[in-house]
mmCIF file of C-alpha atoms and ligand atoms in Angstrom:
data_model
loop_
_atom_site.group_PDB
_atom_site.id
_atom_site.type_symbol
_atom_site.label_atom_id
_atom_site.label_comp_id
_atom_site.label_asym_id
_atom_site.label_seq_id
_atom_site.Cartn_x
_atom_site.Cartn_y
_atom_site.Cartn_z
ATOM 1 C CA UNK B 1 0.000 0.000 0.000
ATOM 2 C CA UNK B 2 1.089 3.644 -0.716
ATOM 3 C CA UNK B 3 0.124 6.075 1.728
ATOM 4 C CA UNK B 4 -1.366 9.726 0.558
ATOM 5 C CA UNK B 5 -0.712 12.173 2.816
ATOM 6 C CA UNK B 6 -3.625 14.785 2.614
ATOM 7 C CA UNK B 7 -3.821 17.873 4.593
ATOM 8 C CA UNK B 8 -6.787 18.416 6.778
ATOM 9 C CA UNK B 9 -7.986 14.953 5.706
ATOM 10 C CA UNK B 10 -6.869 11.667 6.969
ATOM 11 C CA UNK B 11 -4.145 9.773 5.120
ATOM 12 C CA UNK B 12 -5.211 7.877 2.093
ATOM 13 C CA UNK B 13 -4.223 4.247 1.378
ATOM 14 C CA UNK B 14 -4.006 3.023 -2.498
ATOM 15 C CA UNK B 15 -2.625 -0.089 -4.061
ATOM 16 C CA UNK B 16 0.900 -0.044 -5.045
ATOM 17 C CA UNK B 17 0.562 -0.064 -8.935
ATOM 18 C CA UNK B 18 3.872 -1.945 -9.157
ATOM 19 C CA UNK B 19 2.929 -5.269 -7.713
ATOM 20 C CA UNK B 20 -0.711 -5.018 -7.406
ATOM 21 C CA UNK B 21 -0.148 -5.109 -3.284
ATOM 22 C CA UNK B 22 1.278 -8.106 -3.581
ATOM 23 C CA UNK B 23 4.459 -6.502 -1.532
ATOM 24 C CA UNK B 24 6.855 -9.089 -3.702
ATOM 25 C CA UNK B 25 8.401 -9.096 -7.162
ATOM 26 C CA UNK B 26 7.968 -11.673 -9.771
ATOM 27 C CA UNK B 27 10.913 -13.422 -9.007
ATOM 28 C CA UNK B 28 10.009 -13.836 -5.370
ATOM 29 C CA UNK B 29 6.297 -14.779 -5.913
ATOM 30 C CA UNK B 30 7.474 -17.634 -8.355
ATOM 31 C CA UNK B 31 8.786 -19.364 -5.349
ATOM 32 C CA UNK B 32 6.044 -21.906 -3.895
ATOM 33 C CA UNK B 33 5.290 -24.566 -1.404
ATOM 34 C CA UNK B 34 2.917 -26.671 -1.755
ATOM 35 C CA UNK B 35 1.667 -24.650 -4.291
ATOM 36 C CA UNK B 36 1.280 -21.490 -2.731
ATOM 37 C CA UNK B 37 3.584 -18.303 -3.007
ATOM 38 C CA UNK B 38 4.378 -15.956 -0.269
ATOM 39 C CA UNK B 39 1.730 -13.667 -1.507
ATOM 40 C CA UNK B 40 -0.865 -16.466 -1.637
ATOM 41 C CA UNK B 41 0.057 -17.639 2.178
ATOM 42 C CA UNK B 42 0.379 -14.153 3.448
ATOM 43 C CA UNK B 43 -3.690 -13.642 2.851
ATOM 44 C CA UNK B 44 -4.287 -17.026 4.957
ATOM 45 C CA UNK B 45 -5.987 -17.249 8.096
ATOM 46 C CA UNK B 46 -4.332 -18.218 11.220
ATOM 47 C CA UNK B 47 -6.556 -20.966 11.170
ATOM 48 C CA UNK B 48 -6.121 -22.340 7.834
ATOM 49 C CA UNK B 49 -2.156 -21.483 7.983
ATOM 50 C CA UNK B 50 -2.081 -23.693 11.535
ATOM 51 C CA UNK B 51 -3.652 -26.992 8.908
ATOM 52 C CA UNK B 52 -0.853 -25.849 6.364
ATOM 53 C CA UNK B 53 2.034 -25.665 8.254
ATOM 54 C CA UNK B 54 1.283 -28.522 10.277
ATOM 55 C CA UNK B 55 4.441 -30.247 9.621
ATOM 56 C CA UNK B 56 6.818 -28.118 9.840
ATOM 57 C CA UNK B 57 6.847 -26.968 13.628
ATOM 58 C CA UNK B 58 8.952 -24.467 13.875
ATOM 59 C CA UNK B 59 6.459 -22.421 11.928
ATOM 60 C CA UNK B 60 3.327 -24.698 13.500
ATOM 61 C CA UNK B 61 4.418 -23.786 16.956
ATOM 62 C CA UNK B 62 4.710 -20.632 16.568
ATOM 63 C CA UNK B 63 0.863 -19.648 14.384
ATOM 64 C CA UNK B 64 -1.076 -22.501 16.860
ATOM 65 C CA UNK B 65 -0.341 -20.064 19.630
ATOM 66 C CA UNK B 66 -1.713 -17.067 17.655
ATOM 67 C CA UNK B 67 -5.154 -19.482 17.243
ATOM 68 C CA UNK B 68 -5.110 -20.375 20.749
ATOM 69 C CA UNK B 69 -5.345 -16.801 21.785
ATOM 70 C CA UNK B 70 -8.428 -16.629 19.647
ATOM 71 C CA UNK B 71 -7.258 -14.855 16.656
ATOM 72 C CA UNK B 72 -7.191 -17.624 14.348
ATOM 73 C CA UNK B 73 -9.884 -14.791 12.071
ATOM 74 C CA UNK B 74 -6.912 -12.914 11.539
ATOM 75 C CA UNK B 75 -4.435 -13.029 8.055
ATOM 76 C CA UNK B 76 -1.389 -13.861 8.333
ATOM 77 C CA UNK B 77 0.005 -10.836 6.843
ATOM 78 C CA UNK B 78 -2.538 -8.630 8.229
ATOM 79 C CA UNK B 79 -0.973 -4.697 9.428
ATOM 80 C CA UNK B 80 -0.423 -4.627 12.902
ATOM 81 C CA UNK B 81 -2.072 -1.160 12.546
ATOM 82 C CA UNK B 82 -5.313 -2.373 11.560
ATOM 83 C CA UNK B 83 -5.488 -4.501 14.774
ATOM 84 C CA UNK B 84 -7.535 -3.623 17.605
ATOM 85 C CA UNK B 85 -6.306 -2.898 21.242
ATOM 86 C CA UNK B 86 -7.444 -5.995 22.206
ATOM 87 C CA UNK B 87 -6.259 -8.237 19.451
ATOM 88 C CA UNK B 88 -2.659 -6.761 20.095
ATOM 89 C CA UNK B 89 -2.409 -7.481 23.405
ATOM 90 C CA UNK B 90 -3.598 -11.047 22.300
ATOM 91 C CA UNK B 91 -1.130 -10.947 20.061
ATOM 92 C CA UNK B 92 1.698 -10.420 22.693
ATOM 93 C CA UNK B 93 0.602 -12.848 25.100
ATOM 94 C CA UNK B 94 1.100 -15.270 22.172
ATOM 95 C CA UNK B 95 4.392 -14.161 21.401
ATOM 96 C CA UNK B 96 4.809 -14.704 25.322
ATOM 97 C CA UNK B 97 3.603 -18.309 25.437
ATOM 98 C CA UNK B 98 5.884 -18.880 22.207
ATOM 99 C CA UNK B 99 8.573 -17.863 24.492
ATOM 100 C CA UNK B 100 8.373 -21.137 26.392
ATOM 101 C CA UNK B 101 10.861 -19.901 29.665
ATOM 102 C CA UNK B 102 9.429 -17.112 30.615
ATOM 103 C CA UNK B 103 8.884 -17.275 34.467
ATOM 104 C CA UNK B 104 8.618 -15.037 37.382
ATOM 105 C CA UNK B 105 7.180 -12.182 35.002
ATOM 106 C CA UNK B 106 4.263 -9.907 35.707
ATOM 107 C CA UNK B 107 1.476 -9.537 32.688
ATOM 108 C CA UNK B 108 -1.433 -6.423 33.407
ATOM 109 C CA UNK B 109 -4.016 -6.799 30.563
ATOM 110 C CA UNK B 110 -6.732 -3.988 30.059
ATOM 111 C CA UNK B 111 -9.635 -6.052 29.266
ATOM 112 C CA UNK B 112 -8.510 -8.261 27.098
ATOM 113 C CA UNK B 113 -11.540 -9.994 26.429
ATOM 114 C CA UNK B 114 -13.275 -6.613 24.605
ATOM 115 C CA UNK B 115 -14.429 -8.421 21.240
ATOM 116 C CA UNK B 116 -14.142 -11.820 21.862
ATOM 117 C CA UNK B 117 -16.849 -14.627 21.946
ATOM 118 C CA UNK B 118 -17.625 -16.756 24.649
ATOM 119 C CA UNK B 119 -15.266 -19.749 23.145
ATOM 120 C CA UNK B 120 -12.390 -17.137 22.780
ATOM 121 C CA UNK B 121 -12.804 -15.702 26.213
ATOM 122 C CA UNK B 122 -12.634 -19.819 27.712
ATOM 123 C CA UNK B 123 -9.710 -20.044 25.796
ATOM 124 C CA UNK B 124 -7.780 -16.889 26.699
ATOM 125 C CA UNK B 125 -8.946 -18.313 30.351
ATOM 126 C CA UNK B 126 -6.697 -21.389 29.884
ATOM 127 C CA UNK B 127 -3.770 -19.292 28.239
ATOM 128 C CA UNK B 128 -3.871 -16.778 31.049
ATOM 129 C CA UNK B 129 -4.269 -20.058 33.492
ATOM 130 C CA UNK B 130 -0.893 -21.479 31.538
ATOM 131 C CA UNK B 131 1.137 -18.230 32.316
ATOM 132 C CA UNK B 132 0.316 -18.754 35.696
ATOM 133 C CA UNK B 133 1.003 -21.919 35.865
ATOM 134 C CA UNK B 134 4.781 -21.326 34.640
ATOM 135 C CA UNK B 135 5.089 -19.099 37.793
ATOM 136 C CA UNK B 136 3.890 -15.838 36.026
ATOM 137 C CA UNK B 137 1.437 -13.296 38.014
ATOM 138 C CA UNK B 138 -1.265 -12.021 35.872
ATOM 139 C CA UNK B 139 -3.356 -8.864 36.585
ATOM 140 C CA UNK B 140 -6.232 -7.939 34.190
ATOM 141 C CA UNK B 141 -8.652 -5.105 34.254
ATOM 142 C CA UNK B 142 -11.915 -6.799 33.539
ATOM 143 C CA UNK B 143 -15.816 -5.903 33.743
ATOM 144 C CA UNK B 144 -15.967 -9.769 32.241
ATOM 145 C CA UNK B 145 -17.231 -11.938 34.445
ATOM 146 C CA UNK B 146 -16.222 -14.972 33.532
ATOM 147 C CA UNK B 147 -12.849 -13.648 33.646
ATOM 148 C CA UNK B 148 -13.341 -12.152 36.905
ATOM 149 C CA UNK B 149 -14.541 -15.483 38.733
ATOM 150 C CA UNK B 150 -11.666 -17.353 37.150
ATOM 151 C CA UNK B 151 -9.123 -15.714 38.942
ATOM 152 C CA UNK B 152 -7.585 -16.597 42.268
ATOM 153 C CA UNK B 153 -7.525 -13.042 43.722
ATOM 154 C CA UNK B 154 -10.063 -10.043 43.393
ATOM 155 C CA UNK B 155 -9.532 -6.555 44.478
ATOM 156 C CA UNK B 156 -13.407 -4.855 43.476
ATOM 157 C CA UNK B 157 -12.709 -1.409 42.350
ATOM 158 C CA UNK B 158 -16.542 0.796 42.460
ATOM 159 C CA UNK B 159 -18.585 0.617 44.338
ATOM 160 C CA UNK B 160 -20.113 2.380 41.343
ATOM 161 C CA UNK B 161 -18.742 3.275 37.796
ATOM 162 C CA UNK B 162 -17.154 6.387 36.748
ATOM 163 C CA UNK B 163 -17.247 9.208 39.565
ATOM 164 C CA UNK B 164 -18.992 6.862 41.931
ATOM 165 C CA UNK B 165 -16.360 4.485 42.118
ATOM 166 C CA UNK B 166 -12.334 4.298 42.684
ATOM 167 C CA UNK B 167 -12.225 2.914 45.608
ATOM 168 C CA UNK B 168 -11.256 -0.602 47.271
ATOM 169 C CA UNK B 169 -14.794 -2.467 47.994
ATOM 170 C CA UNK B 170 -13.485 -5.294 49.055
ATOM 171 C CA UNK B 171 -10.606 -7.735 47.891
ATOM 172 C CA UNK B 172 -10.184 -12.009 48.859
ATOM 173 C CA UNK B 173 -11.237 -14.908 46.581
ATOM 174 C CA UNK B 174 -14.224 -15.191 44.277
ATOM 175 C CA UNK B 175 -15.957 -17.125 47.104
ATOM 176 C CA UNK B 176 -14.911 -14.629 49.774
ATOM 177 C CA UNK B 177 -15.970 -11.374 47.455
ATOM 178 C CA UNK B 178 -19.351 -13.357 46.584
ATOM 179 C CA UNK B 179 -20.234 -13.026 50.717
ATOM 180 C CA UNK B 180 -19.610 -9.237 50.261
ATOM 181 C CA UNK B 181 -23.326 -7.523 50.410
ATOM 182 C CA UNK B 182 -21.628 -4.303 49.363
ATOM 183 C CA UNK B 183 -20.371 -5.769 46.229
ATOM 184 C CA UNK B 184 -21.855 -5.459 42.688
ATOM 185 C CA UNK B 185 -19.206 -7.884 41.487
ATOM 186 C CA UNK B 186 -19.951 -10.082 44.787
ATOM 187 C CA UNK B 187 -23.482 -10.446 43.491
ATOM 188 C CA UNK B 188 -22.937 -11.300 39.896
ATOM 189 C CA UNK B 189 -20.048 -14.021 40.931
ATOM 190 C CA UNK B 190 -22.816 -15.445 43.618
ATOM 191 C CA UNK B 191 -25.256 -15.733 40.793
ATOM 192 C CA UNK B 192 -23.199 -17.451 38.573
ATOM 193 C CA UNK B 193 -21.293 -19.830 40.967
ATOM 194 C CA UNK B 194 -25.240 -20.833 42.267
ATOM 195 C CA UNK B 195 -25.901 -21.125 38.544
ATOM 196 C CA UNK B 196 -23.044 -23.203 37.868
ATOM 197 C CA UNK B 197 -23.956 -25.305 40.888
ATOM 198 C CA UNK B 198 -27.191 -26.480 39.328
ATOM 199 C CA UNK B 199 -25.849 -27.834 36.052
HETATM 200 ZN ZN1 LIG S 1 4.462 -2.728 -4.317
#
C-alpha cells in the first residue's frame, strides 16, 4: 500500500501499482510450497495457515499459539495497525507463550476480552491459566465476568462506575468477594457460581 498524505484529511491508502499489493516481485512470488507463493500464504488465516504448516513446527508452533489466543480470524500478513487494542495485546501474550521460559514475570491486561466470543474468552482463560502456571502473576482489568470469577484473587474497584467508584470495595477470593453484600461484582459471581452449581 502507498500512503497519501492529505492535509486536513486523513491519510489515504491506495494499491501499489507496481505489484498489485502483492508486496513481492515476480521473481520472489514464483517461489512456492505446496503450491502457494508468499503472496498467496500471506492472505491465509491463522486458522487455515495452523492446517498448512502442520508439519513443519517451527512455523506450526509458533501460528497454533496465535489461534489459541483466539485470533485464528486474523491473516497472516494482516498490518499490525489495523489490529484492535485488544487483538494486540492477544497478540503479545502469544508471542509470550511462544517464548516457552518465561517465568517469574508480571502480565497487566486492560480487558482483554473486549471483542471476543464466549469460546475465545474460555480459551484466553486457559492461556492466562498457563502463564500462571509457569510461575507468572497475571493482573487484568476486567468488567468480564467470567474472567473475573476465574481468577484466584479479586480486588473490586466501584462501588459504582465512573465518579462513583475508585475505591477498594473489598478484595479475597471469588468465594470470599461473593459473601460481600456491598459488592456489585460479589453479586454477579454469587449468581453465577449458584448457577453453575445447578448444572
Ligand atoms: Zn508494491
Amino acid at each position: 500500500m502507498i500512503a497519501v498524505e492529505m492535509h486536513f484529511l486523513p491519510t489515504v491508502y491506495v494499491t501499489c501499482d507496481l505489484c498489485k499489493g502483492k508486496r513481492y516481485n515476480k521473481e520472489v512470488l514464483g517461489i512456492k510450497y505446496k503450491k502457494k507463493n508468499i503472496y498467496d500464504i500471506l492472505s491465509m488465516s491463522v486458522e487455515d495457515a495452523v492446517k498448512f504448516f502442520k508439519d513443519i513446527p517451527n512455523v506450526y508452533d509458533r501460528i497454533k499459539t496465535l489461534e489459541d489466543v483466539g485470533l485464528g480470524y486474523i491473516t497472516l500478513g494482516q498490518p499490525s495497525t489495523t489490529l484492535s487494542g485488544g487483538e494486540a495485546q492477544r497478540v503479545k501474550i502469544s508471542s509470550e507463550l511462544y517464548r516457552k521460559n518465561t517465568t517469574k514475570t508480571v502480565y497487566l491486561l486492560d480487558e482483554p476480552t473486549v471483542g471476543l466470543h464466549y469460546e475465545d474468552v474460555r480459551k484466553l482463560i486457559e492461556i492466562l491459566n498457563k502463564l500462571v502456571d509457569r510461575e507468572n502473576s497475571v493482573i487484568v482489568i476486567e468488567h468480564n465476568m467470567d474472567i473475573i470469577k476465574s481468577s484466584d484473587y479479586i480486588v473490586d474497584v466501584g462501588p459504582e462506575g465512573g465518579d462513583g467508584g475508585g475505591k477498594v470495595v473489598c478484595s479475597g477470593t471469588p468465594e470470599q468477594i461473593a459473601q460481600n453484600k456491598e459488592s456489585h461484582t460479589g453479586k454477579f459471581i454469587k449468581r453465577t457460581l449458584k448457577k453453575e452449581k445447578n448444572i
